[in-house]
Tab-separated table of C-alpha atoms in Angstrom:
chain	number	residue	atom	x	y	z
A	12	MET	CA	17.905	2.542	17.097
A	13	LYS	CA	14.924	0.614	18.406
A	14	LEU	CA	13.967	-2.390	16.065
A	15	ALA	CA	10.968	-4.401	15.476
A	16	ILE	CA	10.958	-7.560	13.160
A	17	TYR	CA	7.412	-8.284	11.484
A	18	SER	CA	7.647	-11.732	9.926
A	19	ASN	CA	5.190	-14.243	8.200
A	20	ASN	CA	5.202	-17.824	9.622
A	21	GLY	CA	6.972	-19.521	6.640
A	22	ALA	CA	9.792	-21.836	7.570
A	23	GLN	CA	12.498	-19.731	5.671
A	24	SER	CA	10.981	-16.447	7.065
A	25	LYS	CA	11.483	-17.989	10.670
A	26	ALA	CA	14.877	-19.274	9.954
A	27	VAL	CA	15.894	-15.713	8.456
A	28	VAL	CA	14.675	-14.069	11.739
A	29	ALA	CA	16.544	-16.468	14.073
A	30	LEU	CA	19.770	-15.851	11.960
A	31	PHE	CA	19.251	-12.196	11.954
A	32	LYS	CA	18.980	-12.139	15.925
A	33	GLU	CA	21.814	-14.410	16.182
A	34	LYS	CA	24.072	-12.503	13.964
A	35	LEU	CA	23.290	-9.121	15.598
A	36	ALA	CA	23.739	-10.591	19.335
A	37	ALA	CA	27.386	-11.798	17.878
A	38	ARG	CA	27.974	-7.985	16.970
A	39	ASN	CA	27.580	-7.214	20.958
A	40	THR	CA	26.478	-3.634	19.919
A	41	ASP	CA	24.588	-1.382	22.175
A	42	LYS	CA	23.562	0.732	18.943
A	43	ILE	CA	20.357	-1.476	18.547
A	44	VAL	CA	17.738	-2.673	20.809
A	45	PHE	CA	14.440	-4.460	20.327
A	46	ASP	CA	11.309	-2.793	20.770
A	47	ASP	CA	8.045	-4.144	19.092
A	48	GLU	CA	5.922	-1.485	20.653
A	49	HIS	CA	7.536	1.786	19.560
A	50	PRO	CA	10.097	0.917	17.080
A	51	ASP	CA	12.290	3.319	14.931
A	52	VAL	CA	12.929	0.745	12.215
A	53	VAL	CA	10.475	-2.106	11.196
A	54	ILE	CA	12.088	-5.054	9.290
A	55	SER	CA	9.372	-6.832	7.435
A	56	VAL	CA	10.512	-10.363	6.721
A	57	GLY	CA	8.361	-12.262	3.971
A	58	GLY	CA	6.859	-11.108	0.723
A	59	ASP	CA	4.697	-8.014	-0.103
A	60	GLY	CA	1.784	-9.098	1.915
A	61	THR	CA	4.032	-9.309	4.970
A	62	LEU	CA	5.046	-5.614	4.496
A	63	LEU	CA	1.442	-4.754	4.040
A	64	GLY	CA	0.519	-6.579	7.549
A	65	ALA	CA	3.657	-4.508	8.797
A	66	PHE	CA	2.334	-1.215	7.434
A	67	HIS	CA	-1.170	-1.725	8.814
A	68	HIS	CA	0.246	-2.778	12.211
A	69	TYR	CA	2.290	0.319	12.677
A	70	ALA	CA	-0.196	2.792	10.864
A	71	ASP	CA	-0.452	4.918	13.861
A	72	GLN	CA	3.272	5.412	14.034
A	73	LEU	CA	4.015	6.188	10.397
A	74	ALA	CA	5.432	9.685	11.309
A	75	PHE	CA	8.281	7.917	13.187
A	76	VAL	CA	8.726	4.414	11.699
A	77	ARG	CA	11.055	3.498	8.869
A	78	PHE	CA	10.484	-0.020	7.085
A	79	ILE	CA	12.823	-2.495	5.555
A	80	GLY	CA	11.783	-5.301	3.612
A	81	VAL	CA	13.727	-8.569	3.487
A	82	HIS	CA	12.313	-10.851	0.681
A	83	THR	CA	11.669	-14.628	1.360
A	84	GLY	CA	8.201	-14.634	-0.437
A	85	HIS	CA	6.959	-15.141	-3.961
A	86	LEU	CA	7.001	-11.207	-4.833
A	87	GLY	CA	9.263	-8.764	-3.048
A	88	PHE	CA	8.155	-5.435	-4.926
A	89	TYR	CA	8.878	-3.411	-1.546
A	90	ALA	CA	11.954	-5.626	-0.644
A	91	ASP	CA	15.489	-3.964	-0.794
A	92	TRP	CA	17.024	-7.091	0.865
A	93	GLN	CA	17.481	-10.556	0.053
A	94	HIS	CA	17.486	-13.506	2.711
A	95	PHE	CA	21.152	-14.275	2.110
A	96	GLU	CA	22.085	-10.458	2.866
A	97	ILE	CA	21.778	-10.277	6.564
A	98	ASP	CA	25.449	-9.554	7.279
A	99	GLU	CA	25.231	-6.499	4.927
A	100	LEU	CA	21.786	-5.365	6.507
A	101	ILE	CA	22.869	-5.455	9.895
A	102	ASP	CA	26.230	-3.387	8.844
A	103	SER	CA	23.958	-0.778	7.307
A	104	LEU	CA	21.622	-0.625	10.573
A	105	VAL	CA	24.782	-0.398	12.708
A	106	ASN	CA	26.131	2.416	10.630
A	107	ASP	CA	22.884	4.364	10.372
A	108	GLU	CA	23.891	7.601	11.518
A	109	ASP	CA	21.845	10.099	9.435
A	110	ALA	CA	18.647	7.877	9.102
A	111	ARG	CA	18.332	8.418	5.588
A	112	THR	CA	14.628	7.788	4.143
A	113	VAL	CA	12.795	7.270	0.723
A	114	LYS	CA	9.159	8.151	1.205
A	115	TYR	CA	6.057	7.008	-0.920
A	116	PRO	CA	2.487	8.397	-1.050
A	117	LEU	CA	-0.408	6.682	0.577
A	118	LEU	CA	-4.243	6.563	-0.018
A	119	GLU	CA	-6.599	7.973	2.277
A	120	ALA	CA	-9.988	6.570	2.312
A	121	HIS	CA	-12.937	8.413	4.096
A	122	VAL	CA	-16.009	6.006	4.682
A	123	ARG	CA	-19.473	7.377	5.369
A	124	TYR	CA	-22.175	4.919	6.454
A	125	THR	CA	-25.992	5.544	6.290
A	126	ASP	CA	-26.329	5.574	10.147
A	127	GLY	CA	-23.740	8.594	10.335
A	128	ARG	CA	-20.693	6.804	11.610
A	129	GLU	CA	-17.601	7.762	9.718
A	130	GLU	CA	-14.036	6.022	9.581
A	131	CYS	CA	-10.881	7.033	7.941
A	132	VAL	CA	-8.406	4.413	6.637
A	133	LEU	CA	-4.763	4.399	4.922
A	134	ALA	CA	-3.835	2.038	2.335
A	135	LEU	CA	-0.327	1.385	0.992
A	136	ASN	CA	-1.449	-0.318	-2.243
A	137	GLU	CA	-5.160	0.320	-2.928
A	138	ALA	CA	-8.778	0.319	-1.485
A	139	ALA	CA	-11.568	-1.226	-3.495
A	140	ILE	CA	-15.387	-1.481	-3.279
A	141	LYS	CA	-17.009	-4.314	-5.132
A	142	ARG	CA	-20.539	-6.007	-5.145
A	143	PRO	CA	-20.259	-9.769	-4.316
A	144	LEU	CA	-23.556	-10.388	-6.111
A	145	GLY	CA	-25.031	-7.980	-8.882
A	146	THR	CA	-24.087	-4.958	-10.216
A	147	LEU	CA	-22.384	-2.023	-8.299
A	148	VAL	CA	-24.268	1.102	-8.980
A	149	ALA	CA	-22.471	4.302	-7.807
A	150	ASP	CA	-22.124	8.009	-8.814
A	151	VAL	CA	-18.647	9.303	-9.140
A	152	TYR	CA	-17.753	12.638	-7.994
A	153	ILE	CA	-14.689	14.740	-8.726
A	154	GLN	CA	-14.119	18.108	-6.471
A	155	GLY	CA	-18.010	17.692	-5.576
A	156	GLU	CA	-19.011	17.763	-9.385
A	157	LEU	CA	-20.700	14.649	-11.045
A	158	PHE	CA	-18.462	12.877	-13.233
A	159	GLU	CA	-20.098	9.609	-14.174
A	160	ARG	CA	-22.567	6.883	-13.209
A	161	PHE	CA	-20.810	3.738	-12.658
A	162	ARG	CA	-22.108	0.148	-13.290
A	163	GLY	CA	-20.095	-2.933	-13.100
A	164	ASP	CA	-18.290	-5.024	-10.574
A	165	GLY	CA	-16.402	-2.345	-8.737
A	166	LEU	CA	-13.862	0.310	-8.342
A	167	THR	CA	-10.323	0.607	-7.076
A	168	ALA	CA	-8.246	3.547	-5.925
A	169	SER	CA	-4.546	2.951	-5.794
A	170	THR	CA	-1.292	4.758	-4.637
A	171	PRO	CA	1.692	4.708	-7.240
A	172	THR	CA	3.371	1.609	-5.577
A	173	GLY	CA	0.164	0.073	-5.519
A	174	SER	CA	-0.395	0.560	-9.112
A	175	THR	CA	1.756	-2.473	-9.699
A	176	ALA	CA	-0.775	-4.877	-7.774
A	177	TYR	CA	-4.582	-5.243	-8.020
A	178	ASN	CA	-4.738	-2.010	-10.102
A	179	LYS	CA	-2.454	-3.522	-12.914
A	180	ALA	CA	-4.164	-6.643	-12.658
A	181	ILE	CA	-7.345	-4.873	-14.037
A	182	GLY	CA	-5.570	-2.819	-16.419
A	183	GLY	CA	-4.710	0.321	-14.709
A	184	ALA	CA	-1.382	2.175	-15.493
A	185	VAL	CA	1.770	1.837	-13.546
A	186	MET	CA	2.671	5.322	-11.822
A	187	HIS	CA	5.912	6.329	-10.555
A	188	PRO	CA	5.818	6.864	-6.638
A	189	SER	CA	7.328	10.418	-7.208
A	190	LEU	CA	3.885	11.374	-8.455
A	191	ASP	CA	1.814	12.683	-5.562
A	192	ALA	CA	-1.394	11.242	-6.823
A	193	ILE	CA	-3.810	8.405	-6.855
A	194	GLN	CA	-5.505	6.381	-9.609
A	195	LEU	CA	-9.288	5.137	-10.012
A	196	ALA	CA	-9.629	2.092	-12.070
A	197	GLU	CA	-12.774	0.216	-13.102
A	198	ILE	CA	-13.599	-3.271	-12.509
A	199	ALA	CA	-15.588	-4.921	-15.579
A	200	SER	CA	-17.686	-1.544	-16.232
A	201	ILE	CA	-21.084	-1.877	-18.246
A	202	ASN	CA	-20.597	0.257	-21.522
A	203	SER	CA	-23.527	0.686	-23.866
A	204	ARG	CA	-25.746	3.071	-25.557
A	205	VAL	CA	-27.567	3.193	-22.130
A	206	PHE	CA	-24.772	3.048	-19.643
A	207	ARG	CA	-21.472	4.919	-20.379
A	208	THR	CA	-18.267	5.310	-18.153
A	209	LEU	CA	-14.798	6.946	-19.097
A	210	GLY	CA	-13.599	3.168	-19.225
A	211	SER	CA	-10.073	3.981	-18.634
A	212	PRO	CA	-8.009	4.679	-15.589
A	213	LEU	CA	-8.184	8.064	-13.929
A	214	ILE	CA	-5.162	9.661	-12.121
A	215	ILE	CA	-5.939	12.715	-9.752
A	216	GLY	CA	-3.376	14.937	-7.841
A	217	ASN	CA	-3.158	15.913	-4.390
A	218	HIS	CA	-5.504	18.713	-4.271
A	219	GLU	CA	-8.457	16.560	-5.575
A	220	VAL	CA	-10.918	14.178	-4.019
A	221	ILE	CA	-12.918	11.465	-5.530
A	222	ARG	CA	-16.334	10.528	-3.907
A	223	VAL	CA	-18.092	7.533	-4.876
A	224	GLN	CA	-21.923	7.854	-3.865
A	225	LEU	CA	-23.501	4.495	-3.685
A	226	GLU	CA	-26.975	3.653	-4.520
A	227	ASN	CA	-28.439	2.990	-1.291
A	228	ASP	CA	-30.481	-0.200	-2.099
A	229	GLY	CA	-29.424	-2.229	0.931
A	230	ALA	CA	-27.254	-4.550	-0.808
A	231	ALA	CA	-24.018	-5.856	0.840
A	232	VAL	CA	-20.688	-4.535	-0.948
A	233	THR	CA	-17.243	-5.760	-0.199
A	234	LEU	CA	-14.724	-3.260	1.000
A	235	SER	CA	-11.187	-3.732	1.182
A	236	PHE	CA	-8.134	-1.768	1.986
A	237	ASP	CA	-4.975	-3.745	1.063
A	238	HIS	CA	-5.109	-7.306	2.305
A	239	LEU	CA	-7.972	-6.255	4.972
A	240	SER	CA	-11.704	-6.568	3.902
A	241	LYS	CA	-15.174	-6.585	5.103
A	242	ILE	CA	-18.698	-6.757	3.905
A	243	ALA	CA	-21.014	-3.954	4.649
A	244	SER	CA	-24.564	-3.204	3.503
A	245	ASN	CA	-24.977	0.278	4.869
A	246	ILE	CA	-22.112	2.378	3.199
A	247	ASP	CA	-23.378	5.871	2.007
A	248	TRP	CA	-20.289	7.197	0.297
A	249	ILE	CA	-16.464	6.777	0.100
A	250	GLU	CA	-14.051	9.530	-0.587
A	251	PHE	CA	-10.600	8.831	-1.987
A	252	ARG	CA	-7.467	11.317	-1.706
A	253	VAL	CA	-3.890	11.584	-1.464
A	254	SER	CA	-2.906	11.195	2.210
A	255	LYS	CA	-0.788	14.007	3.990
A	256	THR	CA	1.043	11.020	5.705
A	257	LYS	CA	3.693	9.180	3.862
A	258	ILE	CA	5.182	5.837	4.333
A	259	GLN	CA	8.982	5.703	5.043
A	260	PHE	CA	11.582	3.087	3.952
A	261	ALA	CA	15.166	2.922	5.349
A	262	GLU	CA	17.482	4.275	2.090
A	263	TYR	CA	20.556	2.283	2.454
A	264	ARG	CA	20.437	1.030	-0.869
A	265	HIS	CA	16.916	1.795	-2.084
A	266	MET	CA	16.100	-0.056	-5.410
A	267	HIS	CA	14.970	2.373	-7.886
A	268	PHE	CA	11.184	2.102	-9.034
A	269	TRP	CA	11.306	1.133	-12.664
A	270	HIS	CA	14.077	-1.453	-11.841
A	271	ARG	CA	11.477	-3.023	-9.243
A	272	VAL	CA	8.969	-3.144	-12.050
A	273	GLN	CA	11.293	-4.634	-14.481
A	274	SER	CA	12.726	-7.169	-12.320
A	275	SER	CA	9.307	-8.123	-10.894
A	276	PHE	CA	7.440	-8.379	-14.032
A	277	ILE	CA	9.567	-8.603	-16.937
A	278	GLY	CA	12.802	-10.386	-15.596
A	279	THR	CA	16.391	-9.858	-16.567
A	280	GLU	CA	16.457	-11.584	-19.988
A	281	VAL	CA	15.336	-8.671	-22.002
A	282	LYS	CA	16.396	-9.222	-25.781
């Protein structure tokens, strides 16, 4: 097994990485070697932001890479392991004979610029388009047919696992990752007798495409994919769909989704 470790710069994360390497070396095993370029397994040490960083770092190798999250951050929604469980994690790695995996859907965003350039980006959590100043105006199409004209602060498209992140904060629904779907949610939409949108989250399946056609007035918008963002003034349209590619996690003792939701947002003291 070829292994890579992707860590944040926090003191605790650095200590966990050092301890992991020390304990693995003490095993004196030839089953695991370190390879940061072309790993079979990537261990993310930190919080969810660190895992997002690892995902984008190895985005061109998703068909071959499995991820493992070790939690040392504030929120470890993607983490199956705690920092004090290094011995158990090494046992699982050494004894990984059948490479069991669990897969989650990803979001694919296709961006077309007014100069004809195009780009395709994958997101693990969500993509968002917002107007830093003023109102975002855009026509929303589903399967090529006009659905609504949106006016407001912005729109987000999220994956099922990403539905617990920014999407949840703006009132979107929490979706189970067994659903091969994405969710479009509004950010502070304007609804009146003159302007009208659906006003609630919209979930589409893997055979549908949402296109957001921007009003080309030259105003700048902020476009983000997970933790990555940029400002552009020449975006023509963006299409969102369920990607054919999925992210793979090593299923040594994978935590069930609703248990993650409950432990992350509600806690264990349910009365």
